[in-house]
PDB file of C-alpha atoms in Angstrom:
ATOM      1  CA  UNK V   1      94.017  94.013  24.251  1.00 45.00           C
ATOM      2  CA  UNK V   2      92.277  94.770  21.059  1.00 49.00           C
ATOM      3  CA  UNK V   3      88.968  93.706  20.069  1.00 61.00           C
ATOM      4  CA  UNK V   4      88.600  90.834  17.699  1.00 86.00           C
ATOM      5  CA  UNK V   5      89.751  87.270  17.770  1.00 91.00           C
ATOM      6  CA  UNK V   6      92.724  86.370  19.889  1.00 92.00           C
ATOM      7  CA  UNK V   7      93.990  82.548  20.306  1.00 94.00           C
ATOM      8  CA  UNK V   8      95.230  81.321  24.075  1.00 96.00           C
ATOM      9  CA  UNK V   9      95.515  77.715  26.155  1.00 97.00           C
ATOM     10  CA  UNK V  10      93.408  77.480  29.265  1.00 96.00           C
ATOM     11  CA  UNK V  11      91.153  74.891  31.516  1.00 97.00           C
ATOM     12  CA  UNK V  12      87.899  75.311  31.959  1.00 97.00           C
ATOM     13  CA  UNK V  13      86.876  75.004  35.696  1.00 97.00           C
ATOM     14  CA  UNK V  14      83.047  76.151  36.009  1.00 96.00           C
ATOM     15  CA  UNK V  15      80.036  75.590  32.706  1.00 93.00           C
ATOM     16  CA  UNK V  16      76.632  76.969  33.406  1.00 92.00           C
ATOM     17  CA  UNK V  17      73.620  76.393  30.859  1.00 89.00           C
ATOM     18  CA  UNK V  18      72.595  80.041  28.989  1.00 87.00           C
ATOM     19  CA  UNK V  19      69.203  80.028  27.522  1.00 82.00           C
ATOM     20  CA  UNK V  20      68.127  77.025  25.531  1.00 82.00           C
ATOM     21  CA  UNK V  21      70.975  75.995  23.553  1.00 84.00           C
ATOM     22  CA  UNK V  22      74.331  78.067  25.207  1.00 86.00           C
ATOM     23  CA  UNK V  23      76.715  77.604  27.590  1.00 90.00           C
ATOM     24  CA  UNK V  24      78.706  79.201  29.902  1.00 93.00           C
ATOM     25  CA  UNK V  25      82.502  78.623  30.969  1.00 94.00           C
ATOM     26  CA  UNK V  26      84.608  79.787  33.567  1.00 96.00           C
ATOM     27  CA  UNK V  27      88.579  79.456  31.863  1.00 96.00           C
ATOM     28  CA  UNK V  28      92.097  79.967  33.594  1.00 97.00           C
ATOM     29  CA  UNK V  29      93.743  80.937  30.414  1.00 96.00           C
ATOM     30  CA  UNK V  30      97.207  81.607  29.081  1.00 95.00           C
ATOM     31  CA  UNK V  31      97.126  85.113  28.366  1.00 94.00           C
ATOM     32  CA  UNK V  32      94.308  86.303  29.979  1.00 93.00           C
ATOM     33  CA  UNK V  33      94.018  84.936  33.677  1.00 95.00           C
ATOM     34  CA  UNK V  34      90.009  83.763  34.857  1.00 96.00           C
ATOM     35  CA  UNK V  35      87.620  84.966  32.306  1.00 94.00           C
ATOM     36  CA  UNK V  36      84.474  84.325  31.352  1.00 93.00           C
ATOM     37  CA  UNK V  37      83.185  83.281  27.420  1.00 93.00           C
ATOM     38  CA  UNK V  38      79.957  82.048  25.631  1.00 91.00           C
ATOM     39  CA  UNK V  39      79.980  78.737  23.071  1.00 90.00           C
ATOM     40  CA  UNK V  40      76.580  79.034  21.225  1.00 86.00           C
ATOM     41  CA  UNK V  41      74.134  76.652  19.737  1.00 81.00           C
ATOM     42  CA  UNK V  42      76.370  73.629  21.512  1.00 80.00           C
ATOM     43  CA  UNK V  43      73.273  71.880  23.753  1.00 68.00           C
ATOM     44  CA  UNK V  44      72.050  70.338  20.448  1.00 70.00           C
ATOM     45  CA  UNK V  45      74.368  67.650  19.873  1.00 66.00           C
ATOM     46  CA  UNK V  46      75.528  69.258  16.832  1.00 70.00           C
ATOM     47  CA  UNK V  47      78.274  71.490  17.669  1.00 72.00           C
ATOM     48  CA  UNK V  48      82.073  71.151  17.041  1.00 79.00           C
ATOM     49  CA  UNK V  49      82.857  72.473  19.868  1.00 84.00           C
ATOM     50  CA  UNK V  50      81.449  70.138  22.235  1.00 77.00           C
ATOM     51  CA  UNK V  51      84.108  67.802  22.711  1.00 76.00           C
ATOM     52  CA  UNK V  52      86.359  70.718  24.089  1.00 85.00           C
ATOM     53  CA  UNK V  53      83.456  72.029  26.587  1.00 89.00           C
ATOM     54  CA  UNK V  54      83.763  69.684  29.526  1.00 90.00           C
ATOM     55  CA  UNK V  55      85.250  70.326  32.905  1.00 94.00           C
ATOM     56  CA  UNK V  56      88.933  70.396  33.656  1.00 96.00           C
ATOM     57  CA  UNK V  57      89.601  69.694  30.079  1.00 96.00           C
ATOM     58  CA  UNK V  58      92.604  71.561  28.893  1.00 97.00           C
ATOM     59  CA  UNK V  59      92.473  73.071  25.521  1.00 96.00           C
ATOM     60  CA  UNK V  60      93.833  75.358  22.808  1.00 96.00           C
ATOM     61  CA  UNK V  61      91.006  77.850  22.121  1.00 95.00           C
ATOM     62  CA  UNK V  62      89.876  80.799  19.460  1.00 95.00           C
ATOM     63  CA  UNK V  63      87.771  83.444  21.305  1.00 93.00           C
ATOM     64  CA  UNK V  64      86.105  86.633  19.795  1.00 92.00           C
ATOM     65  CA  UNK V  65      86.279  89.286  22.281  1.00 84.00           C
ATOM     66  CA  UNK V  66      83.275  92.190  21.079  1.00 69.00           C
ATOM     67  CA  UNK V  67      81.350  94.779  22.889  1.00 55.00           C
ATOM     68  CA  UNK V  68      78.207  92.584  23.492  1.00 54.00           C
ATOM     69  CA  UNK V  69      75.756  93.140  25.687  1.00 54.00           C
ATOM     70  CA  UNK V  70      77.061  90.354  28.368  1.00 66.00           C
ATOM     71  CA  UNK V  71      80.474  91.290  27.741  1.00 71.00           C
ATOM     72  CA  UNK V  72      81.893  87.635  27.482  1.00 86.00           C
ATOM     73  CA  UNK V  73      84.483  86.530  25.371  1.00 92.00           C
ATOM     74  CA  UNK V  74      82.945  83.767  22.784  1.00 92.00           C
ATOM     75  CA  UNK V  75      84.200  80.561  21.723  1.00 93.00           C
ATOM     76  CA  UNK V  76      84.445  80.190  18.159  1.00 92.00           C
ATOM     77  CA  UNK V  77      87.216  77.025  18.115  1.00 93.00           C
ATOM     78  CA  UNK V  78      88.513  74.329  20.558  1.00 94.00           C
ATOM     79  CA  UNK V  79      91.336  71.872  19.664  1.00 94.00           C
ATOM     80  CA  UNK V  80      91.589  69.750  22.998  1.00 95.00           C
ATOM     81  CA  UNK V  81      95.017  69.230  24.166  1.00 96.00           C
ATOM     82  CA  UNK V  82      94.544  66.927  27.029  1.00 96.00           C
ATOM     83  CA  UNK V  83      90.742  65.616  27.802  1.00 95.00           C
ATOM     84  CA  UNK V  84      91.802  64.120  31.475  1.00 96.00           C
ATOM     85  CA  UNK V  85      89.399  61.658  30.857  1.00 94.00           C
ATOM     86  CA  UNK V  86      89.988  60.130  33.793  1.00 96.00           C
ATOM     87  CA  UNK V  87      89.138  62.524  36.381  1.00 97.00           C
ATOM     88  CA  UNK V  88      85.338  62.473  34.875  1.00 92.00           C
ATOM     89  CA  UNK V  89      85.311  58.770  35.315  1.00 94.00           C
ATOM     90  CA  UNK V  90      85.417  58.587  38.864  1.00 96.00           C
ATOM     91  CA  UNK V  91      83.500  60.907  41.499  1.00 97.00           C
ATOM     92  CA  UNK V  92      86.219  61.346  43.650  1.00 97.00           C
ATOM     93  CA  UNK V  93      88.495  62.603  41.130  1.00 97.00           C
ATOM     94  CA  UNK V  94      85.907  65.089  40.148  1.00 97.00           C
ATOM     95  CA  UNK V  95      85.157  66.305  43.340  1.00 98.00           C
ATOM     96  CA  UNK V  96      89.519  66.331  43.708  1.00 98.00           C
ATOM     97  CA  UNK V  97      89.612  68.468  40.486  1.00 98.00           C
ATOM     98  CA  UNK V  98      86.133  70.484  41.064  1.00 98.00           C
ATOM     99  CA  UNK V  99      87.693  71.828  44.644  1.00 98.00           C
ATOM    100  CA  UNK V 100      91.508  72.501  42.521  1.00 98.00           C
ATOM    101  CA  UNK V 101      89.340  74.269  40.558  1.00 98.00           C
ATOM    102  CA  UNK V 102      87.172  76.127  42.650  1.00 98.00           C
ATOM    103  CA  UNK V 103      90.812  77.615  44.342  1.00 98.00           C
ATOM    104  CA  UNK V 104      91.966  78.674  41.117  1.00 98.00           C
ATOM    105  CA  UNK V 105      88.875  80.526  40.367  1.00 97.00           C
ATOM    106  CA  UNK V 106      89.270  82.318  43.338  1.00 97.00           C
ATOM    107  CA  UNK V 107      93.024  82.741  43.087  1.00 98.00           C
ATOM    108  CA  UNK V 108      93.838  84.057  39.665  1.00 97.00           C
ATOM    109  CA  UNK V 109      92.638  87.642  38.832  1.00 93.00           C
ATOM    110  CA  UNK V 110      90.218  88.117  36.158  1.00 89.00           C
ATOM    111  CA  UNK V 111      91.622  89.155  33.006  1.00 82.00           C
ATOM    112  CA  UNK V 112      95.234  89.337  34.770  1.00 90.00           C
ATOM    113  CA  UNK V 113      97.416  85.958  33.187  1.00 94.00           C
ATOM    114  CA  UNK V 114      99.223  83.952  36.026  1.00 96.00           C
ATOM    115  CA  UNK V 115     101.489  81.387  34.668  1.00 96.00           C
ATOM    116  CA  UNK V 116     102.122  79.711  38.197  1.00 97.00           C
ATOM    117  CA  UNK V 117      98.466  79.243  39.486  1.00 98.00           C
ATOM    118  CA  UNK V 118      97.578  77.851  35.953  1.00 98.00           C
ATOM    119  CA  UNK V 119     100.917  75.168  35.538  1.00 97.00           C
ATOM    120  CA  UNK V 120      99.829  74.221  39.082  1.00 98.00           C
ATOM    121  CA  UNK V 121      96.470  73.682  38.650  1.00 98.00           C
ATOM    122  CA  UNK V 122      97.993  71.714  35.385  1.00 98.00           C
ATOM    123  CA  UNK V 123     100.335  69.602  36.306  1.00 97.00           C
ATOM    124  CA  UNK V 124      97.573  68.866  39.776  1.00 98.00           C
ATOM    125  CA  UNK V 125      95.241  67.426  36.857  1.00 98.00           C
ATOM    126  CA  UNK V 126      97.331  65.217  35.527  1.00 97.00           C
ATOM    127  CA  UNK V 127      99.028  63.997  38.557  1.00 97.00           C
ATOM    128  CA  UNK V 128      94.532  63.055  39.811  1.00 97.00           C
ATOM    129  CA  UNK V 129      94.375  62.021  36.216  1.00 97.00           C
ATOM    130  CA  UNK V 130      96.334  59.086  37.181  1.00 93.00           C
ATOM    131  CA  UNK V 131      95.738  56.316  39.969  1.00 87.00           C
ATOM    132  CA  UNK V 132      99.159  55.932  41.531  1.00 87.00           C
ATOM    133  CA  UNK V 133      99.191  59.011  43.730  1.00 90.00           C
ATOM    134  CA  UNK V 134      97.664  59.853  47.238  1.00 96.00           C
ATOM    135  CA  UNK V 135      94.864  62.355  46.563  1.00 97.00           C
ATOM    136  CA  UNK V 136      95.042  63.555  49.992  1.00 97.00           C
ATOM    137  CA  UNK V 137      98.660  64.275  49.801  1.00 98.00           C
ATOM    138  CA  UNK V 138      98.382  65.808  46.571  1.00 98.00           C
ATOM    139  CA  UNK V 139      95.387  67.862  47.972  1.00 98.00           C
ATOM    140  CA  UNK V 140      97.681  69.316  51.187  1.00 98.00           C
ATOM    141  CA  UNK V 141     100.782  70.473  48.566  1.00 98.00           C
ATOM    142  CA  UNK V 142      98.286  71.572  45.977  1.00 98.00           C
ATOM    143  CA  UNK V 143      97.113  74.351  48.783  1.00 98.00           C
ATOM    144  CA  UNK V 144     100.203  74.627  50.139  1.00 98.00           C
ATOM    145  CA  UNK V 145     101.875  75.829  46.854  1.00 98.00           C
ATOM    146  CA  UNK V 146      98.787  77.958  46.176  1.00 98.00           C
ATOM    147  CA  UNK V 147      99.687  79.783  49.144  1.00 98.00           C
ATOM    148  CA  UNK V 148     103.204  80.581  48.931  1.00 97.00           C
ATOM    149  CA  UNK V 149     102.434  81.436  44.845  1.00 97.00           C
ATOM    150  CA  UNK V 150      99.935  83.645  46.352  1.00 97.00           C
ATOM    151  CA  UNK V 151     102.379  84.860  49.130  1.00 96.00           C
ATOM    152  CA  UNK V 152     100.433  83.794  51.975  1.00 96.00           C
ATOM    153  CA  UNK V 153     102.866  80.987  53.014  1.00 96.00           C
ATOM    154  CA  UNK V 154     103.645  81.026  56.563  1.00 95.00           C
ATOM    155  CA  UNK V 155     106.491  81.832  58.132  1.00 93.00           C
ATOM    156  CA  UNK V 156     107.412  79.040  60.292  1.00 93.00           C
ATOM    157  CA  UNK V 157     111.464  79.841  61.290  1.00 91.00           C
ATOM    158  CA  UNK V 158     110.122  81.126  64.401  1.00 93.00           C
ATOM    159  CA  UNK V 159     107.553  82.446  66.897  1.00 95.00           C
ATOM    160  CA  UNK V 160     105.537  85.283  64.741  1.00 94.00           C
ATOM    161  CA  UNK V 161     104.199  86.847  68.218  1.00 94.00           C
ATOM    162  CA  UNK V 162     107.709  86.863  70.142  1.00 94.00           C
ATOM    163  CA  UNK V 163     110.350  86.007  68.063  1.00 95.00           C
ATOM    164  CA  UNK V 164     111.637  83.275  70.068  1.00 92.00           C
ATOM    165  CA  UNK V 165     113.433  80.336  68.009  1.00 86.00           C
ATOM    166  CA  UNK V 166     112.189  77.799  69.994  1.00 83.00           C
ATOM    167  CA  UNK V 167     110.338  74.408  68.627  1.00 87.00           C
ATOM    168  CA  UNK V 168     107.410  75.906  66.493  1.00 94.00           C
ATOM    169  CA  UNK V 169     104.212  74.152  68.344  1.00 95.00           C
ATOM    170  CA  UNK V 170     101.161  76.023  66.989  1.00 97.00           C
ATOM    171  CA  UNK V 171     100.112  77.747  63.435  1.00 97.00           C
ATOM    172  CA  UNK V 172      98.297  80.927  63.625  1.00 97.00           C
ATOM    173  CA  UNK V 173      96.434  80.592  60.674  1.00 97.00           C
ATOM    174  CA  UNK V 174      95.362  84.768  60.980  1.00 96.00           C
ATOM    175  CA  UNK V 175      98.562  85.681  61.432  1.00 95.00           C
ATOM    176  CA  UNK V 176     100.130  83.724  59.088  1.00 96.00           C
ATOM    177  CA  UNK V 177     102.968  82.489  61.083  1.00 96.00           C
ATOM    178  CA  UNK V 178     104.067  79.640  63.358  1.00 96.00           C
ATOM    179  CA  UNK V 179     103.971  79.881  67.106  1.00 96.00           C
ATOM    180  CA  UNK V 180     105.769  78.464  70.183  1.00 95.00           C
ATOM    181  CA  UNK V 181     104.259  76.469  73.172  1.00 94.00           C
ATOM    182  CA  UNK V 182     103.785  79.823  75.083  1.00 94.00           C
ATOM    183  CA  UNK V 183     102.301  81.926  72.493  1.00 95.00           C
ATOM    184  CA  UNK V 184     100.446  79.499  70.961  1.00 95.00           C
ATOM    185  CA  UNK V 185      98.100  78.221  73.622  1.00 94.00           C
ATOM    186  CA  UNK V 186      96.820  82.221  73.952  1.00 94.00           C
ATOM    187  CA  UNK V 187      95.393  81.824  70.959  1.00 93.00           C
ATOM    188  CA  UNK V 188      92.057  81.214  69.939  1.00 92.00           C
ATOM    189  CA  UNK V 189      92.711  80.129  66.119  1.00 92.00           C
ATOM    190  CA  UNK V 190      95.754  78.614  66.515  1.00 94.00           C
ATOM    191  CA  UNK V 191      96.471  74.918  65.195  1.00 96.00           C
ATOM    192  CA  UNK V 192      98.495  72.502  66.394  1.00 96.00           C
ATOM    193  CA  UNK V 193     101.704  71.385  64.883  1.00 95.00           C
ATOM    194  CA  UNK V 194     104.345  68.667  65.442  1.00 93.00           C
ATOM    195  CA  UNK V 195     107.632  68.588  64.096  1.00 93.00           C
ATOM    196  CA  UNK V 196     107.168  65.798  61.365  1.00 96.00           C
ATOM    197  CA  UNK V 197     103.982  68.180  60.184  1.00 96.00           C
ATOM    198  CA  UNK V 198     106.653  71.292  60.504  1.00 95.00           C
ATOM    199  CA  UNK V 199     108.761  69.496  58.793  1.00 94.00           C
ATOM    200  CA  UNK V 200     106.845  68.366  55.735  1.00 96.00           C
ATOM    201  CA  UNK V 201     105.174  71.675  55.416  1.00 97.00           C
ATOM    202  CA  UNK V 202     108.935  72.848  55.234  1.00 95.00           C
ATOM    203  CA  UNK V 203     110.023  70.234  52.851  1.00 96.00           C
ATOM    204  CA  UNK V 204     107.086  70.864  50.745  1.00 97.00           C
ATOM    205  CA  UNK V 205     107.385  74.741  50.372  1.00 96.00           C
ATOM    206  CA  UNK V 206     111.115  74.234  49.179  1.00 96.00           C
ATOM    207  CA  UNK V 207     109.896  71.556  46.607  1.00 95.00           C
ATOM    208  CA  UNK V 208     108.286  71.394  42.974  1.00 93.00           C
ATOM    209  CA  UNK V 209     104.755  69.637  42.861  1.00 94.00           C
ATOM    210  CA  UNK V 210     106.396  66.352  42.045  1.00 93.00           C
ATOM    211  CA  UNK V 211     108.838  66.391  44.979  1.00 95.00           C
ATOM    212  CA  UNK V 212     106.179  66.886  47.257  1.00 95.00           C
ATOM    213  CA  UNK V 213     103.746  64.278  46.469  1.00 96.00           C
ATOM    214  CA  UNK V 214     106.576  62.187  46.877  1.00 94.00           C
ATOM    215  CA  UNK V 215     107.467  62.488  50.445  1.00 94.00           C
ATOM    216  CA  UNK V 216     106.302  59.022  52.584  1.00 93.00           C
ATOM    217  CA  UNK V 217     104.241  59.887  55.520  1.00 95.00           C
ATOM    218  CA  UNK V 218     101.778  57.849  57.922  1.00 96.00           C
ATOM    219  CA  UNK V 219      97.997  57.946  56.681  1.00 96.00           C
ATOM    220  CA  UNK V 220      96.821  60.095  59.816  1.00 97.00           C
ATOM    221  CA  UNK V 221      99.748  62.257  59.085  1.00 97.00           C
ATOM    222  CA  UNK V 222      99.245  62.935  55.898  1.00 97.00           C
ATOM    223  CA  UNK V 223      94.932  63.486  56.864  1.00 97.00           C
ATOM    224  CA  UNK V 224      96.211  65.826  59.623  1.00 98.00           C
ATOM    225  CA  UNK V 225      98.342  67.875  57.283  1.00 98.00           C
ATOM    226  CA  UNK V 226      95.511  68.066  55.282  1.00 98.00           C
ATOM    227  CA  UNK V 227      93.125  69.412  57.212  1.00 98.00           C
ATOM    228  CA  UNK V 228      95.478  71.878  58.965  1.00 98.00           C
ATOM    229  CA  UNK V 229      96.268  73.404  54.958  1.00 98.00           C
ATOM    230  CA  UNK V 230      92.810  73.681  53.635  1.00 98.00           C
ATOM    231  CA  UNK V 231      91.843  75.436  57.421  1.00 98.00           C
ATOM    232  CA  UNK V 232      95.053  77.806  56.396  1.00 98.00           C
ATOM    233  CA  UNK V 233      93.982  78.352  53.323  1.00 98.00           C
ATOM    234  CA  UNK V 234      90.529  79.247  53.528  1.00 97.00           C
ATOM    235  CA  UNK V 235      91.558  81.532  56.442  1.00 97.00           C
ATOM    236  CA  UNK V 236      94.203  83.360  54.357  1.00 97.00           C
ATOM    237  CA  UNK V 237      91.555  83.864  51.016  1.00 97.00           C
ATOM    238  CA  UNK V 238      88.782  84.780  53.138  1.00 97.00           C
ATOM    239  CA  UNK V 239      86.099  82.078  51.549  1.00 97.00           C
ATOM    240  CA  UNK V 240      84.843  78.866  52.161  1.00 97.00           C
ATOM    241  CA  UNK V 241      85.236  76.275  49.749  1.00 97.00           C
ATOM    242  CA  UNK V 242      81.601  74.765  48.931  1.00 97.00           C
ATOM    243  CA  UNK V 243      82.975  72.480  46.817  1.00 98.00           C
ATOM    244  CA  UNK V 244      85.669  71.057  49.818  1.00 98.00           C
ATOM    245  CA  UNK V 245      82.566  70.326  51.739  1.00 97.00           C
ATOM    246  CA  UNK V 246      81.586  68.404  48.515  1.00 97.00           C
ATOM    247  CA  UNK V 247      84.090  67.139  48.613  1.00 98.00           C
ATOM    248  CA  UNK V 248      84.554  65.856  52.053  1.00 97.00           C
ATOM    249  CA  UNK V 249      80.982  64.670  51.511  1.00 97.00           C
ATOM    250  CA  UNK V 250      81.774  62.445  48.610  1.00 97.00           C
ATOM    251  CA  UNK V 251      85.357  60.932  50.752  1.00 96.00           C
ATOM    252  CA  UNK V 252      82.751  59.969  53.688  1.00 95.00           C
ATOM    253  CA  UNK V 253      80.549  57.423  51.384  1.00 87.00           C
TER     254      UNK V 253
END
């Protein structure tokens, strides 16, 4: 990419204050995948560009890519496409869409565009943006369909360790795979699953975002599921989420 000023869409999912009067952002853009990019001068209520600089707001932006010092892009224009002014009305949503956002960080490549992790991340905004869904449900297929874009998604057809096509009892989260009764219980990480969990986790992999936060399930069911993605998860990426203990923190008040 040549130097100079280049035009993409993208969400901002991380600000930090810079100096007196600058800011900061963390985008999943576009054309560019994660980057990083400086708006100037906008912590003195004066700046046009401040109604485009909050979180999870998605946006249509001008960026000047140079050679300084810090090597960030910088902002020079934001036209807002859709504020989700919703999700910064309500803590829950924000801790929701801070965690969403904290994956995606982590998930998309800097400077490498991926289309998938940023229409998921997307169309997960607007679904929290609303108040007709189940979060937690829409939590469990948001990581679930980060992993399989990702290619971690497990394969649960049968036993990873022996092969054997029997009921699929336990989740090795390391290996990535299912496991039966046998091979299950010798392990140490392994999670246990039951065939309406199998079965969602099935039904969700072969579905579109919508599909899947559409499937009726039991409240502890859907919790369980829940907790056994985000373990999966965070074991296949390697990292712990400080922002789902945030968010766990904000669920328990």
């Amino acid at each position: 990419m040549q130097l100079g000023i280049v035009r993409t869409e993208g969400i901002i999912t991380k600000e930090v204050k810079y100096g007196e009067t600058s800011r900061i952002v963390t985008l999943i853009t576009k054309d560019f995948g994660r980057i990083s990019a400086i708006a100037n001068n906008v912590r003195t209520g004066k700046s046009r560009l401040l109604s485009g600089l909050s979180l999870f707001v998605y946006s249509e932006i001008v960026l000047y890519e140079g050679k300084g010092k810090n090597g960030l892009f910088r902002i020079n224009e934001i036209n807002v496409i859709e504020p989700f002014k919703s999700i910064r009305e309500s803590i829950d949503k924000m801790a929701y869409a801070s965690y969403f956002s904290d994956v995606t960080n982590k998930t998309v490549t800097e400077n490498s565009p991926d289309d998938e992790l940023l229409r998921l991340l997307l169309n997960t905004l607007y679904v929290l943006n609303t108040d007709g869904a189940d979060f937690e449900l829409l939590k469990a297929v948001f990581e679930i369909k980060t992993s399989q874009i990702c290619g971690y998604a497990p394969s649960l057809s049968c036993c990873g360790k022996c092969g054997s096509e029997e009921s699929i009892q336990y989740l090795d989260p390391i290996g990535g795979n299912g496991c039966c009764k046998k091979c299950g219980a010798l392990l140490k990480s392994s999670l246990i699953l039951n065939n309406t969990i199998l079965n969602l986790w099935n039904y969700i992999l072969d579905s579109g975002l919508k599909q899947g936060i559409s499937v009726k399930a039991e409240k502890d069911v859907i919790e369980y599921l829940s907790s056994l993605t985000e373990k999966y998860l965070s074991v296949q990426l390697d990292y712990e989420f400080k922002t789902l203990k945030f968010l766990k923190n904000v669920l328990a008040v």
